[in-house]
């Protein structure tokens, strides 16, 4: 594979460039570079190439990804409650009683959890998190009219806001279409949150001493996230 950077540099050549250069903007590529540099030092000196500053940075990164995992778990709990299909699910109960109060509370909790997850992702940074954030923003755009109609809008930073009175007055059928069906807006967000969690877990495992090959293999080096990185 060739890296799309205007020359004939192979991906392997690119990854093996000196780590003294500026960040590639892709955290997986940077970690592989660090791995290769550390191996080079170990092979030359027989000593560890990890400095105290590297260790501090790794601890900070691991904590950041652990926080992302925590926030995805919170969102998934609310999503699971809303997407449940049993007779005791939130929407089933609302349809039986005609009362949307519990559904509204759960949607509000989802919005709060969504914002917490997105904030954690933005704080952590990285091209993969940016890509997933962009993907979730696109889901909003695709459902913008329907979401706005029930009182949910998107802020400039990608977080969501709720107009409580509009949400409370929204028809149950509109809420179920967005938050209670297999192909709904919420289902797409939940699916993406699971991928975000897997991404974050791969990094936590890496920082805990896991192999970088498993991290690299989570995405493959031929995807668009790994192209045009110079």
Short mmCIF file of C-alpha atoms in Angstrom, two decimals:
data_model
loop_
_atom_site.label_atom_id
_atom_site.label_comp_id
_atom_site.label_asym_id
_atom_site.label_seq_id
_atom_site.Cartn_x
_atom_site.Cartn_y
_atom_site.Cartn_z
CA UNK A 1 0.00 0.00 0.00
CA UNK A 2 1.13 3.55 -0.76
CA UNK A 3 0.47 6.57 1.43
CA UNK A 4 -1.27 9.31 -0.52
CA UNK A 5 1.20 12.05 0.24
CA UNK A 6 2.42 12.93 -3.22
CA UNK A 7 5.48 10.62 -3.37
CA UNK A 8 6.24 6.93 -3.61
CA UNK A 9 6.81 6.36 0.09
CA UNK A 10 5.46 3.02 1.24
CA UNK A 11 3.31 2.81 4.34
CA UNK A 12 6.05 0.87 6.12
CA UNK A 13 8.59 3.59 5.27
CA UNK A 14 6.18 6.21 6.50
CA UNK A 15 5.52 4.47 9.81
CA UNK A 16 9.23 4.05 10.40
CA UNK A 17 10.01 7.76 10.05
CA UNK A 18 11.64 9.36 13.07
CA UNK A 19 9.25 9.99 15.94
CA UNK A 20 10.94 13.36 16.44
CA UNK A 21 8.80 14.75 13.63
CA UNK A 22 5.45 16.32 14.41
CA UNK A 23 2.39 14.17 15.06
CA UNK A 24 0.78 12.63 11.99
CA UNK A 25 -2.67 13.55 13.32
CA UNK A 26 -3.55 9.86 13.51
CA UNK A 27 -3.08 8.35 16.95
CA UNK A 28 -2.75 4.78 15.72
CA UNK A 29 0.04 5.68 13.28
CA UNK A 30 1.80 7.64 16.04
CA UNK A 31 1.58 4.69 18.43
CA UNK A 32 3.04 2.36 15.80
CA UNK A 33 5.86 4.83 15.23
CA UNK A 34 6.52 4.91 18.97
CA UNK A 35 6.51 1.11 19.06
CA UNK A 36 9.01 0.92 16.21
CA UNK A 37 11.23 3.58 17.77
CA UNK A 38 11.20 1.79 21.14
CA UNK A 39 12.09 -1.50 19.49
CA UNK A 40 14.97 0.18 17.68
CA UNK A 41 16.34 1.54 20.97
CA UNK A 42 15.93 -1.82 22.70
CA UNK A 43 17.68 -3.64 19.89
CA UNK A 44 20.57 -1.18 20.02
CA UNK A 45 21.07 -0.75 23.77
CA UNK A 46 19.17 -3.58 25.39
CA UNK A 47 17.52 -0.99 27.65
CA UNK A 48 14.00 0.34 27.89
CA UNK A 49 13.29 3.29 25.60
CA UNK A 50 10.37 4.57 27.65
CA UNK A 51 10.95 7.88 29.42
CA UNK A 52 9.08 9.22 32.43
CA UNK A 53 7.41 11.81 30.21
CA UNK A 54 6.24 9.05 27.86
CA UNK A 55 4.85 7.15 30.85
CA UNK A 56 2.96 10.22 32.08
CA UNK A 57 1.52 10.83 28.62
CA UNK A 58 0.46 7.19 28.38
CA UNK A 59 -1.25 7.32 31.77
CA UNK A 60 -3.13 10.45 30.73
CA UNK A 61 -4.18 8.93 27.43
CA UNK A 62 -5.31 5.70 29.11
CA UNK A 63 -7.39 7.67 31.61
CA UNK A 64 -8.96 9.64 28.78
CA UNK A 65 -9.96 6.53 26.88
CA UNK A 66 -11.27 4.92 30.08
CA UNK A 67 -13.48 7.96 30.51
CA UNK A 68 -14.78 7.56 26.96
CA UNK A 69 -15.69 3.95 27.76
CA UNK A 70 -17.56 5.02 30.90
CA UNK A 71 -19.58 7.58 28.94
CA UNK A 72 -20.44 5.14 26.15
CA UNK A 73 -21.72 2.68 28.74
CA UNK A 74 -24.04 5.32 30.20
CA UNK A 75 -25.48 6.12 26.78
CA UNK A 76 -25.93 2.46 25.92
CA UNK A 77 -27.93 1.83 29.08
CA UNK A 78 -30.46 4.51 28.16
CA UNK A 79 -30.52 3.39 24.54
CA UNK A 80 -31.20 -0.19 25.57
CA UNK A 81 -34.10 0.92 27.76
CA UNK A 82 -35.66 2.93 24.94
CA UNK A 83 -35.07 0.33 22.24
CA UNK A 84 -36.46 -2.58 24.27
CA UNK A 85 -39.16 -4.57 22.48
CA UNK A 86 -40.74 -6.52 25.35
CA UNK A 87 -44.17 -5.88 26.84
CA UNK A 88 -42.50 -4.12 29.76
CA UNK A 89 -40.38 -1.80 27.60
CA UNK A 90 -40.76 1.95 27.96
CA UNK A 91 -42.61 2.41 24.69
CA UNK A 92 -44.84 -0.61 25.28
CA UNK A 93 -45.86 0.79 28.66
CA UNK A 94 -46.41 4.25 27.17
CA UNK A 95 -48.60 2.85 24.41
CA UNK A 96 -50.65 0.92 26.96
CA UNK A 97 -51.10 3.85 29.35
CA UNK A 98 -51.00 6.80 26.95
CA UNK A 99 -48.46 8.44 29.27
CA UNK A 100 -45.11 9.46 27.75
CA UNK A 101 -43.52 10.71 30.98
CA UNK A 102 -41.04 7.83 31.37
CA UNK A 103 -40.11 7.96 27.69
CA UNK A 104 -39.47 11.70 27.91
CA UNK A 105 -37.26 11.24 30.98
CA UNK A 106 -35.26 8.54 29.21
CA UNK A 107 -34.82 10.67 26.08
CA UNK A 108 -33.58 13.54 28.24
CA UNK A 109 -31.14 11.17 29.96
CA UNK A 110 -29.97 9.97 26.54
CA UNK A 111 -29.25 13.55 25.46
CA UNK A 112 -27.24 14.14 28.64
CA UNK A 113 -25.28 10.91 28.14
CA UNK A 114 -24.71 11.71 24.46
CA UNK A 115 -23.25 15.09 25.38
CA UNK A 116 -21.03 13.53 28.04
CA UNK A 117 -19.75 10.93 25.59
CA UNK A 118 -19.08 13.49 22.86
CA UNK A 119 -17.27 15.77 25.31
CA UNK A 120 -15.07 12.88 26.46
CA UNK A 121 -14.28 12.02 22.84
CA UNK A 122 -13.43 15.62 21.97
CA UNK A 123 -11.23 15.93 25.06
CA UNK A 124 -9.37 12.76 24.10
CA UNK A 125 -9.00 13.78 20.47
CA UNK A 126 -7.65 11.53 17.72
CA UNK A 127 -8.71 10.95 14.14
CA UNK A 128 -10.88 7.93 14.95
CA UNK A 129 -12.88 9.84 17.57
CA UNK A 130 -13.22 12.77 15.16
CA UNK A 131 -14.55 10.44 12.48
CA UNK A 132 -17.14 8.94 14.82
CA UNK A 133 -18.19 12.39 16.04
CA UNK A 134 -18.68 13.46 12.44
CA UNK A 135 -20.68 10.32 11.76
CA UNK A 136 -23.03 11.02 14.68
CA UNK A 137 -23.47 14.60 13.54
CA UNK A 138 -24.48 13.24 10.15
CA UNK A 139 -27.13 11.07 11.81
CA UNK A 140 -28.52 14.24 13.35
CA UNK A 141 -28.56 15.99 9.97
CA UNK A 142 -30.40 13.06 8.40
CA UNK A 143 -33.07 13.26 11.14
CA UNK A 144 -32.93 17.01 11.76
CA UNK A 145 -36.54 17.89 10.96
CA UNK A 146 -37.96 15.04 13.02
CA UNK A 147 -35.63 15.75 15.96
CA UNK A 148 -36.38 19.48 15.89
CA UNK A 149 -40.09 18.70 15.86
CA UNK A 150 -39.78 16.90 19.22
CA UNK A 151 -37.56 19.63 20.69
CA UNK A 152 -34.03 18.30 20.10
CA UNK A 153 -31.51 20.54 18.37
CA UNK A 154 -27.78 20.36 17.73
CA UNK A 155 -25.37 23.00 18.99
CA UNK A 156 -22.36 24.29 17.09
CA UNK A 157 -20.02 22.01 19.04
CA UNK A 158 -22.08 18.94 18.14
CA UNK A 159 -23.80 18.50 21.50
CA UNK A 160 -27.58 18.28 21.71
CA UNK A 161 -30.10 20.52 23.47
CA UNK A 162 -33.65 19.73 24.56
CA UNK A 163 -36.66 22.03 24.65
CA UNK A 164 -38.43 20.28 27.50
CA UNK A 165 -41.95 21.51 26.83
CA UNK A 166 -41.74 20.58 23.15
CA UNK A 167 -40.46 17.13 24.04
CA UNK A 168 -43.22 16.58 26.60
CA UNK A 169 -45.86 17.55 24.02
CA UNK A 170 -44.41 15.35 21.25
CA UNK A 171 -46.65 12.54 19.92
CA UNK A 172 -45.64 9.10 21.10
CA UNK A 173 -45.47 7.91 17.49
CA UNK A 174 -42.86 10.58 16.69
CA UNK A 175 -40.77 9.66 19.71
CA UNK A 176 -40.94 5.96 18.89
CA UNK A 177 -39.88 6.60 15.30
CA UNK A 178 -36.74 8.38 16.52
CA UNK A 179 -35.94 6.44 19.69
CA UNK A 180 -37.83 3.16 19.76
CA UNK A 181 -37.28 1.21 16.55
CA UNK A 182 -34.48 -0.93 15.14
CA UNK A 183 -33.66 1.51 12.31
CA UNK A 184 -34.17 4.70 14.32
CA UNK A 185 -31.84 7.62 14.98
CA UNK A 186 -31.13 6.20 18.44
CA UNK A 187 -30.31 2.75 17.06
CA UNK A 188 -27.66 4.32 14.81
CA UNK A 189 -26.18 6.26 17.71
CA UNK A 190 -26.11 3.17 19.93
CA UNK A 191 -24.37 1.14 17.23
CA UNK A 192 -21.77 3.87 16.76
CA UNK A 193 -21.25 4.20 20.51
CA UNK A 194 -20.35 0.52 20.63
CA UNK A 195 -17.68 1.11 17.98
CA UNK A 196 -16.42 4.13 19.93
CA UNK A 197 -16.20 1.93 23.02
CA UNK A 198 -14.27 -0.75 21.11
CA UNK A 199 -11.85 1.88 19.83
CA UNK A 200 -11.29 3.24 23.33
CA UNK A 201 -10.92 -0.26 24.79
CA UNK A 202 -8.26 -1.10 22.20
CA UNK A 203 -6.23 1.84 23.44
CA UNK A 204 -6.71 1.00 27.11
CA UNK A 205 -5.55 -2.54 26.37
CA UNK A 206 -2.57 -1.18 24.44
CA UNK A 207 -1.54 1.13 27.27
CA UNK A 208 -1.94 -1.77 29.68
CA UNK A 209 0.74 -3.63 27.76
CA UNK A 210 -1.23 -5.23 24.95
CA UNK A 211 0.24 -5.82 21.55
CA UNK A 212 0.15 -2.94 19.10
CA UNK A 213 -0.67 -5.45 16.34
CA UNK A 214 -4.12 -5.99 17.90
CA UNK A 215 -4.66 -2.25 17.94
CA UNK A 216 -3.52 -1.90 14.35
CA UNK A 217 -5.65 -4.86 13.32
CA UNK A 218 -8.78 -3.29 14.77
CA UNK A 219 -8.94 -0.98 11.80
CA UNK A 220 -6.59 -2.27 9.12
CA UNK A 221 -4.06 0.00 7.47
CA UNK A 222 -5.92 0.37 4.19
CA UNK A 223 -8.88 2.39 5.46
CA UNK A 224 -9.35 6.08 4.73
CA UNK A 225 -8.32 7.01 8.26
CA UNK A 226 -4.80 5.85 7.44
CA UNK A 227 -4.47 7.50 4.04
CA UNK A 228 -3.21 11.00 3.34
CA UNK A 229 -1.42 11.14 6.71
CA UNK A 230 1.77 13.17 6.22
#
